[in-house]
Amino acid sequence: MNVYDGERMAELMAAEGMVATDDANAADLVVLNTCHIREKATEKVYSDIGRVRKVAGAEGRAPMIAVAGCVAQAEGEEIVRRAKVDVVVGPQAYHNLPKLVAAAAKGEAALDTDMPLASKFGALPARRNVAPGAFLTVQEGCDKFCTYCVVPYTRGAEISRPFAAIVDEAKALVDAGAREITLLGQNVNAWSDGDGRGLHDLIRALDRVPGLARIRYTTSHPNDMAQGLIDAHRDVESLMPFLHLPVQAGSDRVLRAMNRQHTRNGYLRLLDRMRAARPDIALSGDFIVGFPGETEAEFAETLSLVDAVGYAQAYSFKYSPRPGTPAATLGEQVAAEVMDERLQRLQAALQRDQAAFNAASVGRTCRVLIERKGKRDGQWLGKSPWLQSVHVVGPHAIGDMLDVTLVEAGPLSLTGEVRALAAA
Ligand code: SAH
Ligand code: SF4
C-alpha cells in the first residue's frame, strides 16, 4: 500500500510541475513514505532523515523533507521537534501534499494528520505510465484491533472506496499499461459497497475490463473470507490462484490473546474450502513469533500449522511492542534470544515449504507476465500465476504475457522455457 500511496504522491507533485528523480542530489523535495508496523521500520525513518540531510540537493540547495505515512500519523509534531522536517502528512491526508509543500516553502507550519470523512481519492489526479503489475487501493483501515497492531490507530477505521471509482481507476490503469492489478486493503476482503456487494462482485466486474489479464488482492482476514470470494476463485479465470491469508500463530490461546477472532481449526477448515474451490491455489501467510506469554509448546503449534498447510511463501516477524497497543503493556514479554531462535526455526520451515512448492511446479506450463529485465543479458523476470518469480531468456519486453514451461526450480525463483507469446 505504501508503494501505491508513493505513486499517487508522485503523481500529485507531477501535476504541480515537479519531475521524479532517482538522484537525491538533484531533488528539491524528498518525501519519505513511512511504515509504523514494527519498531525497526519506525526507527529507520530517523536514520533516513539524517541521510537525506547530507545530500546536496538541486543547485546546492538542501531539499525540503516531507515525512508521509503511518509514522507521520503516529508521531505528528514529535517528528518536527526531533528531526526538524518541513512537512508531516498522514496517510489519509496526502492529497494535501502540494498545499503543504507550498506552505512550507513560505516558512509556514505544514502538518496534516487529519482523517477526514471525505476520502482523499477523489482529490487525486489521473493515473499514468504504470508498470504491467499495478496496485489499486480499494479498502483502507481496520476495525479488528488485534492486540499487537497499530494499523487501526494509524490508518483509521475501515472504509471501502465506491465501486464505480474503483472500476474507473482500473480502466485508467489498463489504459496506462497495466495488465495485472492487485487490489489492496488492510482488510481487502472486508470491501463492501454498503449495498450488499462484496469483493467478489468487484472482482467479477474487473474481470470484464478489456485488457486486464490478471487480478490479485491482498491482505485478507480469515473472518472476512466470504463464500462468494471462495467461489470467485473457482469461476473467474483472471483471478490468480494465490491467497495471502495471515494466521499469525498456531495456538488458540495465543490467537485469543491476539484478539484474532478466529481459531486454528477455523483457519485450517477455511483453507480446505479454498482448496476444494481452487485445487492449485498457492497459499501465503503472516506469522508473529514471541507474542507476550508465548510458550515453547505454543510456538510448536505454529510450526505444526505450517507443516499442515504447506505455504508457497510467507512473511514472519518477531513480535514488536507498539506504543498504545494492548499487548505492549502485557507482562511476560518473550526474551529477545528466544524470539530470534523461534524466528529462525519458523523461517527454516517456511523456506523448506517454499522450495518444495517451487520444485513441485517444475513441468507446469503457465503464463508469465514479464515485469522487468533480469541481471544477465537477454534475461527477463516475470511472475507465474502463483506469484513465483520466473526467469526466461529471449527477445521479450516488459508487459509481455508468455506461455512458459517451468523447467528448473531454486528456493526463491524458477527458470522457464518460453513456448509462445500468449494471446491477450
Ligand atoms: N491486516 C492484515 C495485516 C496487516 S499488518 C492482517 O491482519 O492479516 C502486516 C503484518 O504485520 C501482520 O499480518 C503481522 O504479521 C505483522 N505485524 C503487525 N503488527 C506487528 C507487531 N506489533 N509485531 C510484529 N509483527 C506485526
Ligand atoms: Fe492489524 Fe490486520 Fe489485525 Fe487489523 S486485522 S489489527 S491490520 S493485524
Coordinates of C-alpha atoms and ligand atoms in Angstrom, one line a residue:
M1 CA 0.0 0.0 0.0
N2 CA 2.9 2.3 0.6
V3 CA 4.1 1.7 -2.9
Y4 CA 0.6 2.7 -4.2
D5 CA 0.5 5.8 -1.9
G6 CA 4.0 6.7 -3.1
E7 CA 3.0 6.6 -6.7
R8 CA -0.1 8.7 -6.0
M9 CA 2.0 11.3 -4.2
A10 CA 4.4 11.4 -7.1
E11 CA 1.5 11.9 -9.5
L12 CA 0.2 14.8 -7.3
M13 CA 3.6 16.5 -7.4
A14 CA 3.9 15.9 -11.1
A15 CA 0.6 17.7 -11.6
E16 CA 2.4 20.7 -9.8
G17 CA 5.1 20.5 -12.4
M18 CA 7.6 18.5 -10.4
V19 CA 9.5 15.6 -12.0
A20 CA 10.6 12.5 -10.2
T21 CA 14.3 11.8 -9.9
D22 CA 16.4 8.8 -8.7
D23 CA 19.2 11.2 -7.7
A24 CA 18.7 12.7 -4.3
N25 CA 21.4 15.3 -5.2
A26 CA 19.1 16.6 -7.9
A27 CA 16.0 16.8 -5.6
D28 CA 14.1 19.9 -4.4
L29 CA 11.8 17.7 -2.3
V30 CA 12.3 14.4 -0.7
V31 CA 9.2 12.5 0.5
L32 CA 9.8 9.7 3.0
N33 CA 6.8 7.5 3.0
T34 CA 6.9 5.6 6.2
C35 CA 5.7 2.4 8.0
H36 CA 4.9 2.2 11.7
I37 CA 4.1 -1.5 11.9
R38 CA 7.2 -2.6 13.7
E39 CA 9.7 -0.6 15.8
K40 CA 12.5 -1.2 13.3
A41 CA 10.6 0.4 10.4
T42 CA 9.8 3.4 12.6
E43 CA 13.4 4.0 13.7
K44 CA 14.6 3.7 10.1
V45 CA 12.8 7.0 9.3
Y46 CA 15.0 9.0 11.6
S47 CA 18.2 7.5 10.2
D48 CA 16.9 8.2 6.7
I49 CA 16.1 11.8 7.5
G50 CA 19.8 12.1 8.7
R51 CA 20.9 10.6 5.4
V52 CA 18.8 13.0 3.3
R53 CA 20.1 15.9 5.3
K54 CA 23.5 15.3 4.0
V55 CA 22.6 15.4 0.3
A56 CA 23.4 18.5 -1.7
G57 CA 20.0 19.0 -3.4
A58 CA 19.3 20.8 -6.6
E59 CA 21.8 23.6 -7.3
G60 CA 23.3 23.2 -3.9
R61 CA 20.0 23.9 -2.1
A62 CA 19.2 21.3 0.6
P63 CA 16.0 19.6 -0.4
M64 CA 12.8 20.1 1.5
I65 CA 11.9 17.0 3.5
A66 CA 8.4 15.7 3.9
V67 CA 7.5 12.7 6.1
A68 CA 4.4 10.9 5.0
G69 CA 2.7 7.7 6.0
C70 CA 2.0 6.0 9.3
V71 CA 5.0 7.3 11.3
A72 CA 3.8 10.8 10.3
Q73 CA 0.4 9.9 11.6
A74 CA 1.5 8.4 14.8
E75 CA 4.3 10.8 15.8
G76 CA 3.0 14.1 14.3
E77 CA 4.6 17.1 15.8
E78 CA 7.2 14.9 17.5
I79 CA 8.9 14.4 14.1
V80 CA 9.2 18.2 13.6
R81 CA 10.6 18.5 17.1
R82 CA 13.0 15.6 16.9
A83 CA 14.1 15.9 13.2
K84 CA 13.1 19.4 12.0
V85 CA 11.5 18.2 8.8
D86 CA 9.5 20.6 6.7
V87 CA 6.2 18.7 6.1
V88 CA 4.4 16.0 8.0
V89 CA 1.4 14.4 6.3
G90 CA -0.6 11.3 7.4
P91 CA -1.8 8.5 5.1
Q92 CA -5.4 9.9 4.9
A93 CA -4.3 13.5 4.2
Y94 CA -1.7 13.2 1.5
H95 CA -4.0 14.7 -1.2
N96 CA -3.0 17.9 0.6
L97 CA 0.7 17.4 0.0
P98 CA 1.0 20.1 -2.7
K99 CA -0.6 22.7 -0.4
L100 CA 1.6 21.7 2.5
V101 CA 4.8 21.9 0.4
A102 CA 3.7 25.4 -0.8
A103 CA 3.1 26.4 2.9
A104 CA 6.5 25.0 3.9
A105 CA 8.2 26.9 1.1
K106 CA 6.8 30.1 2.7
G107 CA 8.1 29.1 6.1
E108 CA 4.7 28.2 7.4
A109 CA 3.8 25.2 9.6
A110 CA 2.9 22.3 7.4
L111 CA 1.4 19.4 9.3
D112 CA -1.7 17.5 8.4
T113 CA -2.6 14.2 10.2
D114 CA -6.4 14.6 9.8
M115 CA -8.6 11.7 9.0
P116 CA -11.3 13.5 7.0
L117 CA -14.6 11.8 6.4
A118 CA -14.4 12.6 2.7
S119 CA -11.8 10.3 1.2
K120 CA -8.6 11.6 -0.4
F121 CA -9.1 9.5 -3.5
G122 CA -11.5 11.9 -5.2
A123 CA -8.8 14.6 -5.0
L124 CA -6.0 12.7 -6.7
P125 CA -5.0 13.2 -10.4
A126 CA -5.5 10.5 -13.1
R127 CA -3.2 7.5 -13.3
R128 CA -0.5 7.4 -16.0
N129 CA 2.6 5.3 -17.0
V130 CA 2.1 2.4 -14.7
A131 CA 4.0 -0.9 -14.6
P132 CA 2.4 -4.1 -16.0
G133 CA 1.7 -5.2 -12.5
A134 CA -0.2 -2.2 -10.8
F135 CA -1.6 -1.7 -7.4
L136 CA -5.1 -0.3 -6.7
T137 CA -6.2 0.6 -3.1
V138 CA -9.9 -0.4 -2.7
Q139 CA -10.2 -0.5 1.1
E140 CA -8.3 1.1 3.9
G141 CA -8.2 0.9 7.7
C142 CA -9.1 -1.7 10.1
D143 CA -11.7 -2.3 12.8
K144 CA -10.3 -5.6 14.1
F145 CA -7.9 -4.3 16.8
C146 CA -5.6 -7.2 17.1
T147 CA -3.8 -6.5 20.4
Y148 CA -0.3 -6.2 18.9
C149 CA -1.2 -3.9 15.9
V150 CA -1.1 -0.2 15.3
V151 CA -2.9 -0.2 12.0
P152 CA -6.4 0.7 13.4
Y153 CA -4.8 3.7 15.0
T154 CA -2.6 4.9 12.1
R155 CA -4.8 4.1 9.1
G156 CA -8.1 4.6 10.9
A157 CA -11.5 2.8 10.7
E158 CA -12.4 0.5 7.8
I159 CA -13.5 2.4 4.7
S160 CA -14.3 1.0 1.2
R161 CA -13.9 3.1 -1.9
P162 CA -17.0 3.2 -4.2
F163 CA -17.5 0.5 -6.8
A164 CA -17.6 2.9 -9.8
A165 CA -14.5 4.8 -8.7
I166 CA -12.5 1.6 -8.5
V167 CA -13.7 0.3 -11.8
D168 CA -12.8 3.7 -13.4
E169 CA -9.3 3.6 -11.8
A170 CA -8.8 0.0 -13.0
K171 CA -9.7 1.1 -16.6
A172 CA -7.3 4.0 -16.3
L173 CA -4.5 1.7 -15.1
V174 CA -5.1 -0.6 -18.0
D175 CA -5.0 2.3 -20.4
A176 CA -1.7 3.4 -18.8
G177 CA -0.1 -0.1 -19.4
A178 CA -1.3 -2.4 -16.5
R179 CA -2.1 -6.0 -17.4
E180 CA -2.3 -7.2 -13.8
I181 CA -4.0 -5.3 -10.9
T182 CA -3.5 -6.2 -7.2
L183 CA -6.4 -4.8 -5.2
L184 CA -5.1 -3.5 -1.9
G185 CA -6.5 -3.1 1.6
Q186 CA -5.5 -3.6 5.2
N187 CA -8.5 -6.0 5.2
V188 CA -9.2 -6.1 1.5
N189 CA -11.7 -8.9 1.7
A190 CA -13.8 -6.7 4.0
W191 CA -14.5 -4.4 1.0
S192 CA -18.2 -3.7 0.7
D193 CA -20.2 -1.1 -1.2
G194 CA -22.6 -0.9 1.7
D195 CA -25.4 -2.3 -0.5
G196 CA -24.6 -5.9 -0.2
R197 CA -21.9 -6.1 -2.8
G198 CA -18.6 -7.6 -1.7
L199 CA -15.1 -8.0 -3.0
H200 CA -16.1 -10.9 -5.3
D201 CA -18.6 -8.7 -7.0
L202 CA -15.9 -6.2 -7.6
I203 CA -13.6 -8.9 -8.9
R204 CA -16.3 -10.1 -11.3
A205 CA -16.7 -6.6 -12.6
L206 CA -13.0 -6.1 -13.1
D207 CA -12.8 -9.4 -14.9
R208 CA -14.8 -7.8 -17.7
V209 CA -12.4 -4.8 -18.1
P210 CA -10.9 -5.3 -21.6
G211 CA -7.1 -5.8 -21.5
L212 CA -6.9 -6.7 -17.8
A213 CA -5.5 -10.2 -17.8
R214 CA -4.9 -10.8 -14.1
I215 CA -6.5 -9.8 -10.8
R216 CA -5.0 -10.3 -7.3
Y217 CA -5.9 -9.0 -3.9
T218 CA -4.1 -8.5 -0.6
T219 CA -4.3 -8.6 2.5
S220 CA -7.2 -10.7 3.7
H221 CA -8.5 -11.5 7.2
P222 CA -9.8 -15.1 7.7
N223 CA -13.1 -13.9 9.1
D224 CA -13.9 -11.8 6.0
M225 CA -13.4 -14.7 3.6
A226 CA -17.0 -14.9 2.2
Q227 CA -18.2 -17.9 0.3
G228 CA -18.7 -15.6 -2.7
L229 CA -15.0 -14.9 -2.8
I230 CA -14.1 -18.5 -2.5
D231 CA -16.5 -19.2 -5.4
A232 CA -14.9 -16.5 -7.4
H233 CA -11.6 -18.4 -7.2
R234 CA -13.4 -21.3 -8.8
D235 CA -15.1 -19.3 -11.6
V236 CA -13.1 -16.2 -12.5
E237 CA -10.2 -17.1 -14.8
S238 CA -8.4 -13.8 -14.4
L239 CA -8.4 -14.2 -10.6
M240 CA -5.0 -15.6 -9.9
P241 CA -4.7 -18.9 -7.8
F242 CA -3.0 -17.2 -4.9
L243 CA -4.3 -16.3 -1.4
H244 CA -2.3 -14.4 1.2
L245 CA -4.2 -15.2 4.4
P246 CA -2.3 -14.3 7.6
V247 CA -2.8 -16.5 10.6
Q248 CA -0.1 -15.1 12.9
A249 CA 0.1 -18.1 15.3
G250 CA -1.0 -21.7 15.6
S251 CA -2.1 -21.8 19.2
D252 CA -5.7 -21.0 20.1
R253 CA -4.6 -19.5 23.4
V254 CA -2.2 -17.1 21.6
L255 CA -4.8 -16.3 18.9
R256 CA -7.3 -15.4 21.7
A257 CA -4.7 -13.2 23.4
M258 CA -4.0 -11.5 20.0
N259 CA -7.8 -10.9 19.6
R260 CA -7.6 -12.5 16.1
Q261 CA -11.2 -13.7 16.4
H262 CA -10.5 -17.0 14.6
T263 CA -9.2 -20.3 15.8
R264 CA -6.5 -22.6 14.4
N265 CA -9.1 -25.1 13.3
G266 CA -11.4 -22.5 11.7
Y267 CA -8.4 -21.3 9.7
L268 CA -7.5 -24.7 8.5
R269 CA -11.1 -25.6 7.5
L270 CA -11.3 -22.3 5.6
L271 CA -8.2 -23.4 3.6
D272 CA -9.8 -26.7 2.9
R273 CA -12.8 -25.0 1.4
M274 CA -10.5 -22.8 -0.6
R275 CA -8.6 -25.8 -1.9
A276 CA -11.9 -27.5 -2.8
A277 CA -12.8 -24.5 -4.9
R278 CA -9.4 -24.0 -6.5
P279 CA -7.2 -27.1 -6.1
D280 CA -4.0 -25.4 -7.3
I281 CA -4.3 -22.4 -5.0
A282 CA -0.9 -21.2 -3.6
L283 CA -1.1 -20.1 0.0
S284 CA 0.8 -17.4 1.8
G285 CA 0.6 -16.1 5.3
D286 CA 2.0 -13.8 8.0
F287 CA 3.4 -15.0 11.3
I288 CA 4.4 -13.4 14.6
V289 CA 6.8 -15.2 16.9
G290 CA 7.2 -14.3 20.5
F291 CA 3.9 -12.7 21.3
P292 CA 3.9 -11.9 25.0
G293 CA 3.5 -15.1 27.0
E294 CA 4.0 -17.5 24.0
T295 CA 5.4 -20.7 25.4
E296 CA 7.6 -23.2 23.6
A297 CA 4.7 -25.6 23.3
E298 CA 2.5 -22.8 21.8
F299 CA 5.2 -21.9 19.3
A300 CA 5.4 -25.6 18.4
E301 CA 1.7 -25.3 17.4
T302 CA 2.7 -22.6 14.9
L303 CA 5.3 -25.0 13.4
S304 CA 2.7 -27.8 13.2
L305 CA 0.2 -25.5 11.5
V306 CA 2.9 -24.6 8.9
D307 CA 3.5 -28.3 8.4
A308 CA -0.2 -28.8 7.9
V309 CA -0.7 -26.0 5.4
G310 CA 2.4 -26.2 3.2
Y311 CA 2.7 -22.5 2.3
A312 CA 4.0 -21.4 -1.1
Q313 CA 5.5 -18.3 0.6
A314 CA 5.1 -16.4 3.8
Y315 CA 6.3 -13.5 5.9
S316 CA 7.4 -13.9 9.5
F317 CA 8.2 -11.4 12.1
K318 CA 9.4 -11.1 15.7
Y319 CA 6.8 -9.5 17.9
S320 CA 7.5 -5.8 18.2
P321 CA 5.7 -3.9 21.0
R322 CA 3.9 -0.9 19.6
P323 CA 3.2 2.0 21.9
G324 CA -0.5 2.4 22.6
T325 CA -1.5 -1.2 21.7
P326 CA -2.8 -3.5 24.5
A327 CA -0.1 -6.2 24.0
A328 CA 2.7 -3.7 24.6
T329 CA 1.8 -3.5 28.3
L330 CA 1.3 -7.2 28.9
G331 CA 3.7 -8.8 31.3
E332 CA 5.7 -11.9 30.1
Q333 CA 7.4 -10.3 27.1
V334 CA 9.4 -13.0 25.4
A335 CA 13.2 -12.7 25.7
A336 CA 15.0 -11.4 22.5
E337 CA 17.2 -14.6 22.2
V338 CA 14.1 -16.8 22.4
M339 CA 12.4 -14.8 19.7
D340 CA 15.5 -15.0 17.5
E341 CA 15.7 -18.7 17.9
R342 CA 12.0 -19.2 17.2
L343 CA 12.1 -17.0 14.1
Q344 CA 15.0 -19.0 12.7
R345 CA 13.1 -22.3 13.2
L346 CA 9.9 -20.9 11.7
Q347 CA 11.8 -19.4 8.7
A348 CA 13.6 -22.7 8.1
A349 CA 10.3 -24.5 7.9
L350 CA 8.7 -21.8 5.6
Q351 CA 11.8 -21.8 3.3
R352 CA 11.6 -25.6 3.1
D353 CA 8.0 -25.4 2.1
Q354 CA 8.6 -22.6 -0.5
A355 CA 11.4 -24.6 -2.1
A356 CA 9.1 -27.7 -2.1
F357 CA 6.3 -25.7 -3.7
N358 CA 8.7 -24.4 -6.4
A359 CA 10.1 -27.9 -7.0
A360 CA 6.6 -29.3 -7.5
S361 CA 5.9 -26.6 -10.1
V362 CA 8.6 -27.9 -12.4
G363 CA 6.9 -29.3 -15.6
R364 CA 3.9 -27.0 -15.3
T365 CA 3.1 -24.8 -18.3
C366 CA 1.7 -21.5 -17.3
R367 CA 1.5 -17.8 -18.2
V368 CA 4.3 -15.5 -17.1
L369 CA 3.8 -11.7 -17.1
I370 CA 7.2 -10.0 -17.7
E371 CA 7.9 -7.3 -15.2
R372 CA 11.5 -6.4 -15.6
K373 CA 14.9 -7.1 -17.1
G374 CA 17.0 -9.8 -15.4
K375 CA 20.6 -9.4 -14.3
R376 CA 22.0 -11.2 -17.3
D377 CA 21.8 -10.2 -21.0
G378 CA 18.6 -11.2 -22.7
Q379 CA 17.2 -12.4 -19.4
W380 CA 13.7 -11.3 -18.2
L381 CA 11.9 -11.7 -14.9
G382 CA 8.2 -12.2 -14.6
K383 CA 5.5 -13.7 -12.3
S384 CA 3.7 -17.0 -12.6
P385 CA 0.0 -17.2 -11.7
W386 CA 1.2 -18.5 -8.2
L387 CA 3.3 -15.3 -7.7
Q388 CA 6.6 -17.1 -8.2
S389 CA 9.5 -15.2 -9.8
V390 CA 10.3 -16.8 -13.2
H391 CA 13.4 -16.1 -15.3
V392 CA 13.2 -16.5 -19.0
V393 CA 15.6 -15.7 -21.8
G394 CA 14.7 -14.3 -25.2
P395 CA 13.7 -11.2 -27.2
H396 CA 10.9 -10.2 -24.8
A397 CA 9.7 -6.9 -23.4
I398 CA 8.2 -5.6 -20.1
G399 CA 4.4 -6.3 -20.2
D400 CA 4.7 -9.4 -22.4
M401 CA 2.5 -12.3 -21.3
L402 CA 4.3 -15.5 -22.2
D403 CA 3.3 -19.2 -22.3
V404 CA 6.2 -20.8 -20.3
T405 CA 7.1 -24.3 -19.2
L406 CA 8.8 -24.2 -15.8
V407 CA 11.9 -26.3 -16.2
E408 CA 14.0 -25.7 -13.1
A409 CA 13.4 -24.6 -9.5
G410 CA 15.5 -22.7 -7.0
P411 CA 14.5 -21.9 -3.4
L412 CA 13.2 -18.4 -4.4
S413 CA 12.6 -18.5 -8.2
L414 CA 12.2 -20.7 -11.2
T415 CA 13.6 -20.9 -14.7
G416 CA 11.2 -21.2 -17.6
E417 CA 11.3 -22.0 -21.3
V418 CA 9.1 -19.8 -23.5
R419 CA 6.6 -21.7 -25.6
A420 CA 4.9 -18.7 -27.2
L421 CA 3.7 -15.1 -26.7
A422 CA 0.3 -15.6 -25.2
A423 CA -2.8 -14.1 -26.7
A424 CA -4.2 -11.1 -25.0
Ligands
SAH1 N1 -4.5 -6.8 8.1 C1 -3.5 -7.7 7.8 C2 -2.1 -7.4 8.2 C3 -1.6 -6.0 8.2 S1 -0.1 -5.8 9.1 C4 -3.9 -8.9 8.6 O1 -4.5 -8.9 9.7 O2 -3.6 -10.0 8.2 C5 1.0 -6.9 8.3 C6 1.6 -7.9 9.2 O3 2.5 -7.3 10.1 C7 0.6 -8.6 10.1 O4 0.0 -9.7 9.5 C8 1.5 -9.1 11.2 O5 2.0 -10.4 10.9 C9 2.6 -8.1 11.3 N2 2.6 -7.3 12.5 C10 1.6 -6.4 12.8 N3 1.9 -5.8 14.0 C11 3.0 -6.4 14.4 C12 3.8 -6.3 15.6 N4 3.4 -5.4 16.6 N5 4.9 -7.0 15.7 C13 5.3 -7.9 14.8 N6 4.6 -8.0 13.6 C14 3.5 -7.3 13.4
SF4_2 FE1 -3.7 -5.2 12.3 FE2 -4.6 -6.9 10.4 FE3 -5.3 -7.2 13.0 FE4 -6.2 -5.2 11.6 S1 -6.6 -7.4 11.2 S2 -5.5 -5.1 13.7 S3 -4.5 -4.7 10.3 S4 -3.2 -7.4 12.1

